[in-house]
PDB file of C-alpha atoms (C1' of nucleotides) in Angstrom:
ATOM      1  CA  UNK A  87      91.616 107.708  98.843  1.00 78.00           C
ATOM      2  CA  UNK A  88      95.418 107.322  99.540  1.00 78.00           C
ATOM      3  CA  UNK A  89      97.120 110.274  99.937  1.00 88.00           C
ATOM      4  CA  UNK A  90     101.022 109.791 100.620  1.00 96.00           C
ATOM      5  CA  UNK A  91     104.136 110.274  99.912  1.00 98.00           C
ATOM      6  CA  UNK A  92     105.260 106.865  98.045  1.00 98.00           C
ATOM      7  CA  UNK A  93     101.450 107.307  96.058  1.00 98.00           C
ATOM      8  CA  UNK A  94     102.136 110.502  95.173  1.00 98.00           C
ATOM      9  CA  UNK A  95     105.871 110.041  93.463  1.00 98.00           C
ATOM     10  CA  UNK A  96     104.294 106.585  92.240  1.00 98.00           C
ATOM     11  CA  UNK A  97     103.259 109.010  88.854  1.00 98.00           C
ATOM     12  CA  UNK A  98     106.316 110.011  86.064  1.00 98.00           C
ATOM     13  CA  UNK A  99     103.671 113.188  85.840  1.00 98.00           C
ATOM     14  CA  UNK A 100     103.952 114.127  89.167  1.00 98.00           C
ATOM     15  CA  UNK A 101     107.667 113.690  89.517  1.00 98.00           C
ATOM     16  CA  UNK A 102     108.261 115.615  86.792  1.00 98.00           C
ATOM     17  CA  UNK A 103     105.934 118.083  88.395  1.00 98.00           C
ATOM     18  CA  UNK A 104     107.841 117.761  91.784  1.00 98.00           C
ATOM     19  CA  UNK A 105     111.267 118.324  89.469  1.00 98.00           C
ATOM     20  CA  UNK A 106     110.034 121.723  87.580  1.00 97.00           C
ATOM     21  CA  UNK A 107     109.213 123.089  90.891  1.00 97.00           C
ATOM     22  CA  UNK A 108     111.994 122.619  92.802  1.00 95.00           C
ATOM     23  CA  UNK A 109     114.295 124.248  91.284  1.00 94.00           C
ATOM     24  CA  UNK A 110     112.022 127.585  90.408  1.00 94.00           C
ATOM     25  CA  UNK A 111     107.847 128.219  92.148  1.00 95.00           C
ATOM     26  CA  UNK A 112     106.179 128.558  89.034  1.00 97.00           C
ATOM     27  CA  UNK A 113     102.472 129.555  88.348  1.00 98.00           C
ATOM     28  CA  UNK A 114     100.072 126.999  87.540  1.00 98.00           C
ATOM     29  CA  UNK A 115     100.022 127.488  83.801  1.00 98.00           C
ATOM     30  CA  UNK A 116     103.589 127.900  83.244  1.00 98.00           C
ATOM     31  CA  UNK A 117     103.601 123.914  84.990  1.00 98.00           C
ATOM     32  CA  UNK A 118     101.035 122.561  82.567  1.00 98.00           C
ATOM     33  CA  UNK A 119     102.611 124.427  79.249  1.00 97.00           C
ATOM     34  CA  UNK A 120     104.895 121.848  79.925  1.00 97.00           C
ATOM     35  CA  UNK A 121     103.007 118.780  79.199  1.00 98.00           C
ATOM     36  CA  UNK A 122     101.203 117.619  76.351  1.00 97.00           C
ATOM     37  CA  UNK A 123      97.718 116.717  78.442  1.00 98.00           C
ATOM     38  CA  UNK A 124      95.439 119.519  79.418  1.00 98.00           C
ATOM     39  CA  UNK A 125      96.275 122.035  81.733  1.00 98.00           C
ATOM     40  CA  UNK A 126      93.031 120.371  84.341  1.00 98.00           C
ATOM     41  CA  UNK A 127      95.050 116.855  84.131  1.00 98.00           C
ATOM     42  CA  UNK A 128      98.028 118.518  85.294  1.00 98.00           C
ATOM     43  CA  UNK A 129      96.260 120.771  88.056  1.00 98.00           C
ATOM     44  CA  UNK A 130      94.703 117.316  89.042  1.00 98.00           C
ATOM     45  CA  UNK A 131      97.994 116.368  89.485  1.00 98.00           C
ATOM     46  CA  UNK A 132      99.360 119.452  91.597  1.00 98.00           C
ATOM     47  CA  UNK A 133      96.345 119.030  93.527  1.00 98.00           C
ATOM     48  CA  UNK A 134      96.852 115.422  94.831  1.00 98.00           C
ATOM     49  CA  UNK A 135     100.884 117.072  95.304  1.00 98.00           C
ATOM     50  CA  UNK A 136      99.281 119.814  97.503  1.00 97.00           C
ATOM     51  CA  UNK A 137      96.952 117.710  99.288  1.00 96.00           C
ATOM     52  CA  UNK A 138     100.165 115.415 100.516  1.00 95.00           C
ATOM     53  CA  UNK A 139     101.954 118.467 101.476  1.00 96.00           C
ATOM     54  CA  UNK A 140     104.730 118.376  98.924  1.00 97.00           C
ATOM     55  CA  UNK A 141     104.245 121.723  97.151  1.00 96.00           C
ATOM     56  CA  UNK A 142     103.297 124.581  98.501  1.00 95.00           C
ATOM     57  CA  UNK A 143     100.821 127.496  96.745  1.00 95.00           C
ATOM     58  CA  UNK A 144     100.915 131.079  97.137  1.00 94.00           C
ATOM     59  CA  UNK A 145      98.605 133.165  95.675  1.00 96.00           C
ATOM     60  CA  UNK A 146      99.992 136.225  93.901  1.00 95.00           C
ATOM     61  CA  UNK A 147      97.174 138.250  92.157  1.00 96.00           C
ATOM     62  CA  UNK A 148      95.723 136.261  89.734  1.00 96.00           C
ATOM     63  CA  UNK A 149      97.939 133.651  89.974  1.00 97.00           C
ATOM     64  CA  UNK A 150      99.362 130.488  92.252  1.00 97.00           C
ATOM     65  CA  UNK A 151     103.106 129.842  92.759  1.00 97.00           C
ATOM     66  CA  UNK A 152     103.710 126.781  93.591  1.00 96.00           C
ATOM     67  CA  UNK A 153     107.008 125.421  95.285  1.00 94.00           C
ATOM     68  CA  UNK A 154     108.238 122.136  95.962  1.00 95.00           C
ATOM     69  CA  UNK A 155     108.475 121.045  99.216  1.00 94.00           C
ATOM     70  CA  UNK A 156     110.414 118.382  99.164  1.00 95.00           C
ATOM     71  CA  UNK A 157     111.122 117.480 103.046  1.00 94.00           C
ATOM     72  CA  UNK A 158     108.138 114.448 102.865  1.00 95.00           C
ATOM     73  CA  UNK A 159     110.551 113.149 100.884  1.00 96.00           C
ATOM     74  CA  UNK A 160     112.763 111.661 104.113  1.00 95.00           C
ATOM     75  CA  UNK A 161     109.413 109.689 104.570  1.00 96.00           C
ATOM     76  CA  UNK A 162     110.504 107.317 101.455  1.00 98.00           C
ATOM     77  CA  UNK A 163     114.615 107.534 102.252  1.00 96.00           C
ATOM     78  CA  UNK A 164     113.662 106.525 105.600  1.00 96.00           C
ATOM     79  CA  UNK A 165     111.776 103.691 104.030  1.00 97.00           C
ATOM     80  CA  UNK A 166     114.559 102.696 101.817  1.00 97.00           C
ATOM     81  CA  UNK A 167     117.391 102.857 104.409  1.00 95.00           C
ATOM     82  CA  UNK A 168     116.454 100.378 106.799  1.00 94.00           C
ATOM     83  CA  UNK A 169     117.122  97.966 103.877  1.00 94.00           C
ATOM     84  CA  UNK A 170     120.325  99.028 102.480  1.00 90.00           C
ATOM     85  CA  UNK A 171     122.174  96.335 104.529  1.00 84.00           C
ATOM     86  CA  UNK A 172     120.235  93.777 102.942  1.00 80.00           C
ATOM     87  CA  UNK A 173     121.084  94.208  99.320  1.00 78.00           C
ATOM     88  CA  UNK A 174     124.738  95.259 100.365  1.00 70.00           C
ATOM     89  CA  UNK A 175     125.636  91.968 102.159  1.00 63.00           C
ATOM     90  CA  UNK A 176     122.612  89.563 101.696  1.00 54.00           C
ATOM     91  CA  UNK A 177     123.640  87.958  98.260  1.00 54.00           C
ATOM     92  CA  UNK A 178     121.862  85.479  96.642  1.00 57.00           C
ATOM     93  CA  UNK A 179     121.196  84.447  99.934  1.00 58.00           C
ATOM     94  CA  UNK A 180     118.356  82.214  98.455  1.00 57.00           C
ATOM     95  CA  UNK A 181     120.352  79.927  97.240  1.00 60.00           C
ATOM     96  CA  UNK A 182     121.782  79.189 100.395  1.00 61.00           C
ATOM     97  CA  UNK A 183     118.865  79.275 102.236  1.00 60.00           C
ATOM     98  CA  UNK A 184     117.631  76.295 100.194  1.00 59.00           C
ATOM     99  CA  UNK A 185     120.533  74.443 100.015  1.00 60.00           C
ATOM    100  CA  UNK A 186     120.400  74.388 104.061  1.00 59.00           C
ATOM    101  CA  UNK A 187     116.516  73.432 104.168  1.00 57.00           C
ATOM    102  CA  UNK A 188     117.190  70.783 101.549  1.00 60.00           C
ATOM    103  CA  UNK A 189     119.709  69.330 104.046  1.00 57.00           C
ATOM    104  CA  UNK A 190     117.168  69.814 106.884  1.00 57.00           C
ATOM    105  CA  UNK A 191     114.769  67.981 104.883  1.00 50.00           C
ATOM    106  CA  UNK A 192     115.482  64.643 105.621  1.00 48.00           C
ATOM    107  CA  UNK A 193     114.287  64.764 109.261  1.00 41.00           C
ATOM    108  CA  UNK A 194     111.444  66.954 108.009  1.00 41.00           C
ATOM    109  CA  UNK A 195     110.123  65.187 105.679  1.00 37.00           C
ATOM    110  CA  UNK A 196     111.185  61.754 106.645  1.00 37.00           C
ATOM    111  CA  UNK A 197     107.937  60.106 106.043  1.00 36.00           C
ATOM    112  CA  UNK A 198     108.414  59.329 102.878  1.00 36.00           C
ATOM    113  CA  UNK A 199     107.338  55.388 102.314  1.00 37.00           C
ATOM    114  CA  UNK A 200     109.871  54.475  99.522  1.00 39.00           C
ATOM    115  CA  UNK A 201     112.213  56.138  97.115  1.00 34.00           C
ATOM    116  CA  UNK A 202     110.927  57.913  93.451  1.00 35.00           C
ATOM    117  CA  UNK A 203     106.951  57.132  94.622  1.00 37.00           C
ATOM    118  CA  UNK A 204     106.106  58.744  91.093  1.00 37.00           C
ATOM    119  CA  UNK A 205     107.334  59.401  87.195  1.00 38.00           C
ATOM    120  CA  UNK A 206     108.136  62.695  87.432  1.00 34.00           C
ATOM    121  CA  UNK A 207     105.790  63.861  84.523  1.00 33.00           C
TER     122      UNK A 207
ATOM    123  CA  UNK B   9     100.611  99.295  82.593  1.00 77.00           C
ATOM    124  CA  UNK B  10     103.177 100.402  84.189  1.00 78.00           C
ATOM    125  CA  UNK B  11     105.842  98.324  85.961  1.00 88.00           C
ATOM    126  CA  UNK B  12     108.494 100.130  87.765  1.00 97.00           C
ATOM    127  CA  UNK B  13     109.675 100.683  91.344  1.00 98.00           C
ATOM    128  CA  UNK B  14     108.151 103.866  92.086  1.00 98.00           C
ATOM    129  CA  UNK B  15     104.856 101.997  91.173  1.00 98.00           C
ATOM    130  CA  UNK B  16     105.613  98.587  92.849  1.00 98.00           C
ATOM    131  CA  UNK B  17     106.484 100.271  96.180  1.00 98.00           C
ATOM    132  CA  UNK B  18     103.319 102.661  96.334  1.00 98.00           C
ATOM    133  CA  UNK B  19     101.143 100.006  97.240  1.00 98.00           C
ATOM    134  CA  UNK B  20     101.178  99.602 101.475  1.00 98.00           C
ATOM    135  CA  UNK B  21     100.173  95.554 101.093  1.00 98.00           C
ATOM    136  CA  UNK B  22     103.262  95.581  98.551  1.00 98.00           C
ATOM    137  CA  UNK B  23     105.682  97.073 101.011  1.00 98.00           C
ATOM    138  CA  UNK B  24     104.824  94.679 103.672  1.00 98.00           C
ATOM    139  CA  UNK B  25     105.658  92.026 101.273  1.00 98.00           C
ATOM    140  CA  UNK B  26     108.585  93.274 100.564  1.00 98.00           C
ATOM    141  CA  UNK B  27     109.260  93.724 104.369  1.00 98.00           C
ATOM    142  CA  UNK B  28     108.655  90.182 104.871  1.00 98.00           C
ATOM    143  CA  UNK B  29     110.616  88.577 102.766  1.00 97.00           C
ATOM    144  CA  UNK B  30     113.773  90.741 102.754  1.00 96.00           C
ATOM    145  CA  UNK B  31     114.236  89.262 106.261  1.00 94.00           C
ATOM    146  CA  UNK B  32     113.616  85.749 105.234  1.00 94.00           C
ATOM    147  CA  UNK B  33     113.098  83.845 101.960  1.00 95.00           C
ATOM    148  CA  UNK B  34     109.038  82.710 102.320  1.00 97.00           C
ATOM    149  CA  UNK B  35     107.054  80.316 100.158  1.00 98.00           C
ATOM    150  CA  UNK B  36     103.658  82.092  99.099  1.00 98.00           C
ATOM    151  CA  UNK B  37     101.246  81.002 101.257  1.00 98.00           C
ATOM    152  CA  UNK B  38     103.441  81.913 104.600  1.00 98.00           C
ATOM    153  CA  UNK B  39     103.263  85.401 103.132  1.00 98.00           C
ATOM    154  CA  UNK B  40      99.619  85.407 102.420  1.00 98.00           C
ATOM    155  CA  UNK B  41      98.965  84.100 105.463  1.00 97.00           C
ATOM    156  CA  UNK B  42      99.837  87.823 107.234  1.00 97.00           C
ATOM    157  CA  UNK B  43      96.975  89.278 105.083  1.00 98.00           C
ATOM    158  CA  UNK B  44      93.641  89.454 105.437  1.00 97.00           C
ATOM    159  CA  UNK B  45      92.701  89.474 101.790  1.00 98.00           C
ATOM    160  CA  UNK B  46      92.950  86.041  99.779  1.00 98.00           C
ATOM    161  CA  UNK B  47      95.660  84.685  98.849  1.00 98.00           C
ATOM    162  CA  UNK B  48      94.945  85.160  94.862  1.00 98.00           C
ATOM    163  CA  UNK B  49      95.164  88.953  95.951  1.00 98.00           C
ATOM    164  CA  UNK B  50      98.296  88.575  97.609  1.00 98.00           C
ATOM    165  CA  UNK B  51      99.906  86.722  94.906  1.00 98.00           C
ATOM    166  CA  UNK B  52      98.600  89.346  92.327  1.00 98.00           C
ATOM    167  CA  UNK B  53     100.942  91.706  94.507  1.00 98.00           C
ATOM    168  CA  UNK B  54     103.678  89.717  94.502  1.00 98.00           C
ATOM    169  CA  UNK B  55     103.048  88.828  90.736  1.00 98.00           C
ATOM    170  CA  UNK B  56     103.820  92.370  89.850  1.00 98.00           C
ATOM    171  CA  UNK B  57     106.795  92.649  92.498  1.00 98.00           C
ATOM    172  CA  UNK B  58     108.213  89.488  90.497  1.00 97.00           C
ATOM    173  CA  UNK B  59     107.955  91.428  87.164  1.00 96.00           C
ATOM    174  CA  UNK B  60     109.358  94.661  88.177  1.00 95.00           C
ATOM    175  CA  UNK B  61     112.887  92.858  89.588  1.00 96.00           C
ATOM    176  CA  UNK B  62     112.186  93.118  92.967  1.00 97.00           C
ATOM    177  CA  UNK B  63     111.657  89.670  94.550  1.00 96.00           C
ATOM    178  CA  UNK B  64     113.430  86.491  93.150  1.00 95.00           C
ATOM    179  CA  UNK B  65     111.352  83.133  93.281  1.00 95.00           C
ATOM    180  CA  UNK B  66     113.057  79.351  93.300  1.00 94.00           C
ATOM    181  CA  UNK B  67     111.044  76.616  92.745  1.00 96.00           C
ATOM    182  CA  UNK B  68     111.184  73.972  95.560  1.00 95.00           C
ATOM    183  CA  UNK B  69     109.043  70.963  95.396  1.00 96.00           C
ATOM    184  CA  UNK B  70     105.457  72.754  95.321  1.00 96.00           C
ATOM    185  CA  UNK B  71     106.524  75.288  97.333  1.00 97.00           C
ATOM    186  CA  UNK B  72     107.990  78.662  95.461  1.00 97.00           C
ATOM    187  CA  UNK B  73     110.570  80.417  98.175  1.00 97.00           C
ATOM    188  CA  UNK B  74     110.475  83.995  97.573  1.00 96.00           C
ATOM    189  CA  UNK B  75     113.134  86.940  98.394  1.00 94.00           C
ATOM    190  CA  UNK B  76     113.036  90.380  98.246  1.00 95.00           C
ATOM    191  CA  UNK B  77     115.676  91.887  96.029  1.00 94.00           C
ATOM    192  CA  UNK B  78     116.232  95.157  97.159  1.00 95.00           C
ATOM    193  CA  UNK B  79     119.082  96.447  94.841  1.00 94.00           C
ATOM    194  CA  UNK B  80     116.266  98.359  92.898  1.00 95.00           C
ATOM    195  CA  UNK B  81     115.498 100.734  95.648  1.00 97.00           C
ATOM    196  CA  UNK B  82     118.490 102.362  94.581  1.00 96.00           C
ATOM    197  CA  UNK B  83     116.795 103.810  91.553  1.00 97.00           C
ATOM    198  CA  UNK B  84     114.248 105.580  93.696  1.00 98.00           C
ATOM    199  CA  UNK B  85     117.103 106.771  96.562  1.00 96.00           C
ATOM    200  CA  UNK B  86     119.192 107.868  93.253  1.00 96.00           C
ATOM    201  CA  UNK B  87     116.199 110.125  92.324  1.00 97.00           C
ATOM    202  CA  UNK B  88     115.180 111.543  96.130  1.00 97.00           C
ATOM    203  CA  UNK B  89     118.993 112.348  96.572  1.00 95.00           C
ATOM    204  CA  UNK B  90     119.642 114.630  93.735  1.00 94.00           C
ATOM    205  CA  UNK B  91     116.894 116.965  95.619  1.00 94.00           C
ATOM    206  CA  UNK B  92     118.252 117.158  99.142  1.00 90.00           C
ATOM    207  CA  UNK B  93     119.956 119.961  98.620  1.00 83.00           C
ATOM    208  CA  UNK B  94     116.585 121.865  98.129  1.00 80.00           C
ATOM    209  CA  UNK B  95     114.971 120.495 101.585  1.00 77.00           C
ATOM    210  CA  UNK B  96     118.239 121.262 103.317  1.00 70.00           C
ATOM    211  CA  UNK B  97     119.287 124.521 101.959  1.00 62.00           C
ATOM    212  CA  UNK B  98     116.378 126.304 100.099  1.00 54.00           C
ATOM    213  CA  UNK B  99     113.890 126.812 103.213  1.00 54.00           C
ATOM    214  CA  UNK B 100     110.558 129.047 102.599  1.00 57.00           C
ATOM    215  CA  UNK B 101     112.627 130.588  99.273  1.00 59.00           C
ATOM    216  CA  UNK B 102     109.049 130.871  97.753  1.00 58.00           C
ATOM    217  CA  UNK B 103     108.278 133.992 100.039  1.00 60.00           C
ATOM    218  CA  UNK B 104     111.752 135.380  98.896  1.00 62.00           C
ATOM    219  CA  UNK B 105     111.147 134.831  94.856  1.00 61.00           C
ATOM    220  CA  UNK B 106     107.699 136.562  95.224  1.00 60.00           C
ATOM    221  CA  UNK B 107     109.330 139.305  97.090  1.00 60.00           C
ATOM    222  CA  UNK B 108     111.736 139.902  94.365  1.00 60.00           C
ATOM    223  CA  UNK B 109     109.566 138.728  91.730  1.00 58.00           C
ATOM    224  CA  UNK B 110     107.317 141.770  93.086  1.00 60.00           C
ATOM    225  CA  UNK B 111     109.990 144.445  92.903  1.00 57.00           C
ATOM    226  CA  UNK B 112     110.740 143.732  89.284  1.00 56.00           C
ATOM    227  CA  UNK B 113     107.291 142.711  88.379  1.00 50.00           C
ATOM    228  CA  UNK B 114     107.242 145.978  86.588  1.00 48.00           C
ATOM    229  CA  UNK B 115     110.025 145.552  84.716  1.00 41.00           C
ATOM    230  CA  UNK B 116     109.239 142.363  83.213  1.00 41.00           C
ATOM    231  CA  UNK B 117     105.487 142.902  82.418  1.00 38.00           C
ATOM    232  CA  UNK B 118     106.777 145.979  80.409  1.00 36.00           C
ATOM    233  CA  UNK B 119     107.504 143.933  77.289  1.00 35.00           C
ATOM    234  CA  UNK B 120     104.117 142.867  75.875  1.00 36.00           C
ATOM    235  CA  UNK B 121     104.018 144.066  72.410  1.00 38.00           C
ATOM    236  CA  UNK B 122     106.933 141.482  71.070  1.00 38.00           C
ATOM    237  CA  UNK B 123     104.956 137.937  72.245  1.00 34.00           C
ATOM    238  CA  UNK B 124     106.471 135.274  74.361  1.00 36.00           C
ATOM    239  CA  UNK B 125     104.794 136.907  77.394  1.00 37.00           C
ATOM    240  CA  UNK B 126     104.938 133.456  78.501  1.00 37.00           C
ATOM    241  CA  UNK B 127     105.780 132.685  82.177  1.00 37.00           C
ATOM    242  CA  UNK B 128     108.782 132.701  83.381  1.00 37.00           C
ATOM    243  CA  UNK B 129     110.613 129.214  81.906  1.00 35.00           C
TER     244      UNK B 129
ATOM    245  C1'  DA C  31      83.616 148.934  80.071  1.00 90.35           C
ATOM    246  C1'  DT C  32      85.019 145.009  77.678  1.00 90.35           C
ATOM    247  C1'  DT C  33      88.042 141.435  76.809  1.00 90.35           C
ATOM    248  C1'  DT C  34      91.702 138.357  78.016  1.00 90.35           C
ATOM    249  C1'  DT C  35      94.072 135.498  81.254  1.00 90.35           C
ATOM    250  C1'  DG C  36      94.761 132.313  85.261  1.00 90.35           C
ATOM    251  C1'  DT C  37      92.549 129.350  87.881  1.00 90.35           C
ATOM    252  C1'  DG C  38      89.275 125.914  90.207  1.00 90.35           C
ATOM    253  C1'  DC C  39      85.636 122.758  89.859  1.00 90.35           C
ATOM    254  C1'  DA C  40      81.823 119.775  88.181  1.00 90.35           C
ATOM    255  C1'  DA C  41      80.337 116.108  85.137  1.00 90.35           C
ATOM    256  C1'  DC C  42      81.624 112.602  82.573  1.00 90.35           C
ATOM    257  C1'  DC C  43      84.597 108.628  80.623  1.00 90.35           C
ATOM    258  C1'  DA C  44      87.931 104.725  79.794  1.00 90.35           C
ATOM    259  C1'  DA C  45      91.351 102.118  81.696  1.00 90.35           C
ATOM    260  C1'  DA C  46      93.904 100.340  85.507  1.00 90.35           C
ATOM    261  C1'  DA C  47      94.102  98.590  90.237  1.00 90.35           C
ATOM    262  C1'  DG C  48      92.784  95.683  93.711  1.00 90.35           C
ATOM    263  C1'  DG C  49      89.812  92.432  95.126  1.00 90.35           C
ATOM    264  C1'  DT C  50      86.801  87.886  94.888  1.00 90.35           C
ATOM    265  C1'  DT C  51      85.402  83.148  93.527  1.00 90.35           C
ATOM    266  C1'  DT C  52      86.358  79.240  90.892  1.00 90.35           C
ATOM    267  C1'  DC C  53      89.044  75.994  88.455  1.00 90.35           C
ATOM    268  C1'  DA C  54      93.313  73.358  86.890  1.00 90.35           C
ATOM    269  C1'  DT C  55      97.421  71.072  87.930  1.00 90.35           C
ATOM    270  C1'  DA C  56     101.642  69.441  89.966  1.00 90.35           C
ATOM    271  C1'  DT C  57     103.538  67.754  94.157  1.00 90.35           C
ATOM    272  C1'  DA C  58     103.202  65.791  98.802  1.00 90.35           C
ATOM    273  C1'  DT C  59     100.988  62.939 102.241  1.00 90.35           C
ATOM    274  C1'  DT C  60      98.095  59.163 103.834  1.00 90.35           C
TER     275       DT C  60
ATOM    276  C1'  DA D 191      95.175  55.015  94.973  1.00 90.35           C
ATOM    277  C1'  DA D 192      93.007  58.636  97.148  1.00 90.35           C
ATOM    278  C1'  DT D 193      93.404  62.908  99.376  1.00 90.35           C
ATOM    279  C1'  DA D 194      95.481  67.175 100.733  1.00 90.35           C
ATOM    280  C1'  DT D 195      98.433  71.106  99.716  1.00 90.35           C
ATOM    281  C1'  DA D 196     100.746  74.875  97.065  1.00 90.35           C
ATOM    282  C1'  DT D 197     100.311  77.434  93.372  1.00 90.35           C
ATOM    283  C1'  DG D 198      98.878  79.940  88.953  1.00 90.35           C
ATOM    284  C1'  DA D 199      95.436  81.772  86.200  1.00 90.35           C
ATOM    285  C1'  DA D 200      90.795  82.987  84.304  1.00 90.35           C
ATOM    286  C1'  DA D 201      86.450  85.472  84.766  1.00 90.35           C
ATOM    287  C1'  DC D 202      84.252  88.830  86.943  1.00 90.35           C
ATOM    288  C1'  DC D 203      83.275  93.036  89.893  1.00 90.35           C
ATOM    289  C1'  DT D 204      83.946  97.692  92.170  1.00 90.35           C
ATOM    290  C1'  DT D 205      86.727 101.623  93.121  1.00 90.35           C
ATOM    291  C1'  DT D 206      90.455 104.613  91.892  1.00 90.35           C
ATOM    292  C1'  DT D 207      93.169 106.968  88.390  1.00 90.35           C
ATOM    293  C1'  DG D 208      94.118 109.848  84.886  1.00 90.35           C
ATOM    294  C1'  DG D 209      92.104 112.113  81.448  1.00 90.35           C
ATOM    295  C1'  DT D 210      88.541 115.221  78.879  1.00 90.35           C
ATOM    296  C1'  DT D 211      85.257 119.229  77.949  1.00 90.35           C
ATOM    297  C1'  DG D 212      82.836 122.973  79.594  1.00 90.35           C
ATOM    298  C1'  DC D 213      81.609 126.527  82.814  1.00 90.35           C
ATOM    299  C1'  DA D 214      82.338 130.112  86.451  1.00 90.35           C
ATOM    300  C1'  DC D 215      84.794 133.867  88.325  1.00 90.35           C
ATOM    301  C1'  DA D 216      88.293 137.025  89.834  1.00 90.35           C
ATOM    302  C1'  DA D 217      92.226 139.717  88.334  1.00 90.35           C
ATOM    303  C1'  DA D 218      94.739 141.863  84.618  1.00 90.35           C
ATOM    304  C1'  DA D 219      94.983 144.169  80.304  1.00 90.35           C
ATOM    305  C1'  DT D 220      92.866 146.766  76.604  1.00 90.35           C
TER     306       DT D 220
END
DNA sequence: ATTTTGTGCAACCAAAAGGTTTCATATATT
DNA sequence: AATATATGAAACCTTTTGGTTGCACAAAAT
């Protein structure tokens, strides 16, 4: 089973997760109080969050404090980044594109017999 | 089910797509061509990139030119950013809340009698 | 000592995800 | 006209997800 970064913020749960815990560790139960499913769904969930490094658990007595860790997160900025130019300047650059290959075409496709070969339906 | 960009970009095939054709518009069979799964597969992927916003298809002849459209990302950059601050700033504070969570752990478990007991919210 | 609380895990389930094969159809190509 | 190509979609299958209930057990609390 997958177990990264991009799979694990793929869930609303788990973000939301990821969001209570950043800005306080809380205890396992005090996470799932939050949430309408049962308190196993939601450990299910902190468990895949563990698993991929992105909260951390403490034990303290009887219970777990969890904390976000929030640093694997560079793993999906990265990601992102290396695109940023291309929805900044790349416009509609479809268009374009197809306007040039239709010019192109001629000399491409060329080996056409005659002109409209069929009613177009 | 689900269609949104955390989702769409969770999927490794789906982020190669993406990678593809943000460089170049691609008809797609060129794209399914880089994949070793079928091309019904591969479309399926790009079926559900189509619905979320995040590639653009013209028609051309028989061929269907597809390009990424990237401007989506932003929603999940827009969510990673508002938690830098905690992997920047907030290293190992868990050890530090249980610390002080410890010295006043008497204090606050002293009220039991008047209910909401509940964890710390 | 007994009960309550916080937690993890197993067993089970329905739905979604990701894949395959097959078929239909419109557009080229010959 | 006949064939090949590009694509979309249906039917089907297996694995993964996200959820449930129920039990076990250690650590408080009574």
């Amino acid at each position: 089973m997958r177990r990264d970064v991009f799979q694990a913020i793929a869930d609303p749960t788990r973000r939301e997760i990821l969001n209570m815990v950043a800005y306080q560790p809380l205890n396992v139960n005090s996470v799932a109080e939050h949430f309408d499913v049962s308190r196993t769904a939601i450990y299910k969930h902190m468990k895949i969050l563990i698993e991929c490094g992105m909260i951390d658990i403490k034990q303290q007595g009887r219970e777990r404090y969890c904390e976000a860790k929030l640093t694997k997160l560079n793993e999906v900025s990265d990601w992102i980044e290396q695109y940023k130019q291309f929805w900044t300047t790349k416009l509609d650059s479809l268009e374009q594109y197809l306007e040039e290959l239709q010019k192109e075409k001629p000399i491409t496709t060329k080996k056409k017999k005659n002109g409209t070969s069929k009613s177009t339906r």
